Amino acid sequence: MAQLPMSRDAVPVSSLLTAVGYERTTALLRGRRIRRVVYYPLSGGEGRRDVEDWDFGPWHQPTMGVELFTDDGARFSAVWGSSFDHYGLELFPGPMADHLRRIGEPCGPVPVEVTDHPRWSTLVGRELTCVDIVWSEDRERGIRVPDAIRLCARERAVWIAAGRPAEWPPEEVYYLGTDDVMVVFTAEFAAKVGIPLVR
């Protein structure tokens, strides 16, 4: 596989992802079972190795991405990127190391195992019955950007989005289409963030 050019940040700059390719990747996830989930928040602090806070109850902020491991050995990496002209949530088949650099280095992303986190218990080990892309549209410019994906196992759902809180510490306002990854665990909170219902 050809190496993608990397930005100064930890995410590659690529125009290779298309809407058709994105749909194909989500189709690959459908019918599989998630076996492991790993977050990639940034590190900082005095030694530049402290993992940033990421657990905020009904939502998590893994900042750089989420890696999903399935029961048949496949891996999928959800990262923020700008393949669609603006920051969005991008999903690729393959390991996170193909999309992030400086993993485990000071001020770089740190792998954090969250498979056993109670919030993921609704999906881990269950067959994904649907994986939907949540697109936002700029009709004036004729651009569609993927804000999020919704992973469903029957009536249970988790959203992985490109988004963050407007203020720190988090208050009431959230932005989508940012260079951050967030994970949302309830439909109520997804609505609060601004993630529209998938039809």
Short mmCIF file of C-alpha atoms in Angstrom, two decimals:
data_model
loop_
_atom_site.label_atom_id
_atom_site.label_comp_id
_atom_site.label_asym_id
_atom_site.label_seq_id
_atom_site.Cartn_x
_atom_site.Cartn_y
_atom_site.Cartn_z
CA MET A 1 0.00 0.00 0.00
CA ALA A 2 1.35 3.43 -0.88
CA GLN A 3 2.30 5.68 2.02
CA LEU A 4 0.08 8.72 2.37
CA PRO A 5 1.73 12.10 2.92
CA MET A 6 1.57 13.14 6.57
CA SER A 7 0.74 16.55 7.94
CA ARG A 8 2.58 18.04 10.92
CA ASP A 9 -0.29 16.75 13.01
CA ALA A 10 -0.74 13.06 13.63
CA VAL A 11 -3.27 12.49 10.82
CA PRO A 12 -2.44 11.92 7.13
CA VAL A 13 -3.49 14.40 4.49
CA SER A 14 -5.25 12.45 1.78
CA SER A 15 -7.66 13.07 -1.02
CA LEU A 16 -7.93 9.33 -1.64
CA LEU A 17 -11.11 8.81 0.38
CA THR A 18 -14.26 9.18 -1.71
CA ALA A 19 -17.92 8.80 -0.83
CA VAL A 20 -17.99 5.49 -2.72
CA GLY A 21 -14.91 4.24 -0.85
CA TYR A 22 -16.43 5.34 2.45
CA GLU A 23 -19.65 3.44 1.70
CA ARG A 24 -17.60 0.34 0.83
CA THR A 25 -15.75 0.52 4.16
CA THR A 26 -18.95 0.84 6.17
CA ALA A 27 -20.34 -2.13 4.24
CA LEU A 28 -17.27 -4.15 5.29
CA LEU A 29 -18.06 -3.47 8.97
CA ARG A 30 -21.69 -4.57 8.73
CA GLY A 31 -22.28 -8.10 9.97
CA ARG A 32 -19.01 -8.23 11.93
CA ARG A 33 -18.65 -8.25 15.70
CA ILE A 34 -16.43 -5.77 17.52
CA ARG A 35 -13.90 -7.64 19.66
CA ARG A 36 -11.71 -4.75 20.87
CA VAL A 37 -11.88 -0.94 20.98
CA VAL A 38 -8.80 1.27 21.37
CA TYR A 39 -8.81 5.06 21.71
CA TYR A 40 -5.99 7.39 20.68
CA PRO A 41 -6.16 10.51 22.87
CA LEU A 42 -3.22 12.91 22.98
CA SER A 43 -0.66 13.03 25.76
CA GLY A 44 0.69 16.08 27.57
CA GLY A 45 1.51 17.25 31.07
CA GLU A 46 4.90 17.82 32.64
CA GLY A 47 6.55 14.72 31.16
CA ARG A 48 4.42 15.04 28.01
CA ARG A 49 3.26 11.46 28.48
CA ASP A 50 0.13 11.94 30.62
CA VAL A 51 -3.01 10.86 28.78
CA GLU A 52 -5.52 13.68 28.37
CA ASP A 53 -8.93 13.23 30.00
CA TRP A 54 -11.27 11.44 27.62
CA ASP A 55 -14.20 10.04 29.69
CA PHE A 56 -17.05 12.51 30.10
CA GLY A 57 -19.89 10.11 30.90
CA PRO A 58 -22.31 10.02 27.94
CA TRP A 59 -19.47 10.90 25.55
CA HIS A 60 -15.75 10.25 25.22
CA GLN A 61 -13.06 12.30 23.51
CA PRO A 62 -10.35 10.05 22.03
CA THR A 63 -9.20 13.17 20.07
CA MET A 64 -7.12 11.48 17.35
CA GLY A 65 -9.15 8.37 16.64
CA VAL A 66 -10.79 5.06 17.46
CA GLU A 67 -9.53 1.66 16.32
CA LEU A 68 -12.05 -1.17 16.07
CA PHE A 69 -10.90 -4.81 16.01
CA THR A 70 -13.42 -7.36 14.77
CA ASP A 71 -13.85 -11.03 15.64
CA ASP A 72 -12.46 -12.15 12.27
CA GLY A 73 -9.17 -10.25 12.73
CA ALA A 74 -10.02 -7.14 10.68
CA ARG A 75 -9.25 -3.63 11.91
CA PHE A 76 -10.96 -0.34 11.15
CA SER A 77 -9.63 3.12 11.97
CA ALA A 78 -11.88 6.15 12.52
CA VAL A 79 -9.94 9.44 12.40
CA TRP A 80 -10.64 13.06 11.58
CA GLY A 81 -9.51 14.21 8.17
CA SER A 82 -10.28 16.60 5.34
CA SER A 83 -10.80 14.40 2.28
CA PHE A 84 -14.16 16.09 1.70
CA ASP A 85 -12.97 19.74 1.74
CA HIS A 86 -13.57 20.25 5.48
CA TYR A 87 -12.86 18.30 8.65
CA GLY A 88 -14.97 15.19 8.96
CA LEU A 89 -14.94 11.72 10.46
CA GLU A 90 -13.16 9.32 8.13
CA LEU A 91 -13.21 5.52 8.33
CA PHE A 92 -10.58 3.25 6.82
CA PRO A 93 -10.00 -0.49 6.79
CA GLY A 94 -6.66 -1.25 8.44
CA PRO A 95 -4.69 -0.43 11.59
CA MET A 96 -4.39 2.99 13.20
CA ALA A 97 -0.63 3.01 12.57
CA ASP A 98 -1.49 3.57 8.88
CA HIS A 99 -3.18 6.87 9.80
CA LEU A 100 -1.46 8.32 12.86
CA ARG A 101 2.18 8.94 13.54
CA ARG A 102 4.06 9.54 16.80
CA ILE A 103 1.93 6.91 18.58
CA GLY A 104 3.23 6.55 22.15
CA GLU A 105 5.69 9.46 21.81
CA PRO A 106 5.63 12.55 24.07
CA CYS A 107 2.69 14.79 23.09
CA GLY A 108 1.58 12.15 20.58
CA PRO A 109 -1.47 9.89 20.61
CA VAL A 110 -1.51 7.15 23.23
CA PRO A 111 -3.35 3.84 22.73
CA VAL A 112 -5.94 3.36 25.49
CA GLU A 113 -7.84 0.05 25.66
CA VAL A 114 -11.55 0.72 26.31
CA THR A 115 -13.05 -2.63 25.31
CA ASP A 116 -14.23 -3.33 28.86
CA HIS A 117 -15.59 0.18 29.46
CA PRO A 118 -19.28 -0.08 30.47
CA ARG A 119 -20.31 2.36 27.73
CA TRP A 120 -18.99 0.01 25.02
CA SER A 121 -20.72 -3.05 26.50
CA THR A 122 -23.78 -2.44 24.31
CA LEU A 123 -21.77 -3.16 21.14
CA VAL A 124 -18.72 -5.29 21.98
CA GLY A 125 -19.37 -8.90 20.99
CA ARG A 126 -22.63 -8.11 19.17
CA GLU A 127 -23.16 -8.28 15.41
CA LEU A 128 -23.25 -4.85 13.78
CA THR A 129 -26.61 -4.82 12.04
CA CYS A 130 -26.01 -1.42 10.44
CA VAL A 131 -23.21 1.10 10.05
CA ASP A 132 -24.43 4.45 8.75
CA ILE A 133 -22.58 7.55 7.62
CA VAL A 134 -24.04 10.81 8.92
CA TRP A 135 -23.39 13.41 6.21
CA SER A 136 -23.70 17.18 6.54
CA GLU A 137 -24.42 19.12 3.37
CA ASP A 138 -23.37 22.54 2.20
CA ARG A 139 -25.91 22.90 -0.61
CA GLU A 140 -24.52 26.28 -1.63
CA ARG A 141 -21.11 24.79 -2.36
CA GLY A 142 -22.37 21.32 -3.30
CA ILE A 143 -20.22 19.58 -0.68
CA ARG A 144 -21.08 16.66 1.57
CA VAL A 145 -18.87 16.02 4.62
CA PRO A 146 -19.13 12.97 6.90
CA ASP A 147 -19.77 14.28 10.42
CA ALA A 148 -20.11 10.86 12.05
CA ILE A 149 -20.76 7.17 11.70
CA ARG A 150 -23.43 5.33 13.64
CA LEU A 151 -22.65 1.75 14.69
CA CYS A 152 -25.75 -0.29 15.54
CA ALA A 153 -26.34 -3.71 17.00
CA ARG A 154 -30.13 -4.03 16.80
CA GLU A 155 -31.55 -1.22 18.97
CA ARG A 156 -28.17 -0.30 20.51
CA ALA A 157 -26.08 2.47 18.91
CA VAL A 158 -22.78 4.31 19.32
CA TRP A 159 -21.77 7.37 17.26
CA ILE A 160 -18.17 8.21 16.37
CA ALA A 161 -17.96 11.84 15.22
CA ALA A 162 -15.58 14.60 14.27
CA GLY A 163 -16.47 17.04 17.03
CA ARG A 164 -15.62 18.68 20.33
CA PRO A 165 -17.05 20.92 23.03
CA ALA A 166 -17.07 24.66 22.30
CA GLU A 167 -15.59 25.43 25.75
CA TRP A 168 -13.29 23.76 28.22
CA PRO A 169 -14.35 22.38 30.58
CA PRO A 170 -17.29 21.11 28.49
CA GLU A 171 -20.51 23.03 28.94
CA GLU A 172 -23.61 22.91 26.72
CA VAL A 173 -22.38 23.72 23.20
CA TYR A 174 -20.59 21.31 20.85
CA TYR A 175 -19.19 21.70 17.36
CA LEU A 176 -19.13 19.11 14.59
CA GLY A 177 -16.62 19.19 11.74
CA THR A 178 -13.52 19.74 13.88
CA ASP A 179 -10.08 18.16 14.06
CA ASP A 180 -11.09 16.03 17.05
CA VAL A 181 -12.83 12.68 17.42
CA MET A 182 -15.61 12.15 19.94
CA VAL A 183 -17.72 9.09 20.76
CA VAL A 184 -21.37 9.50 21.79
CA PHE A 185 -23.35 6.81 23.57
CA THR A 186 -26.96 8.03 23.70
CA ALA A 187 -29.42 9.34 21.12
CA GLU A 188 -30.22 12.24 23.46
CA PHE A 189 -26.61 13.34 23.64
CA ALA A 190 -26.14 12.82 19.88
CA ALA A 191 -29.01 15.27 19.35
CA LYS A 192 -27.44 17.73 21.80
CA VAL A 193 -24.15 17.59 19.88
CA GLY A 194 -26.05 18.18 16.63
CA ILE A 195 -25.67 14.76 15.04
CA PRO A 196 -28.82 14.41 12.91
CA LEU A 197 -30.92 11.28 12.80
CA VAL A 198 -30.01 8.91 9.99
CA ARG A 199 -32.97 8.24 7.72
#
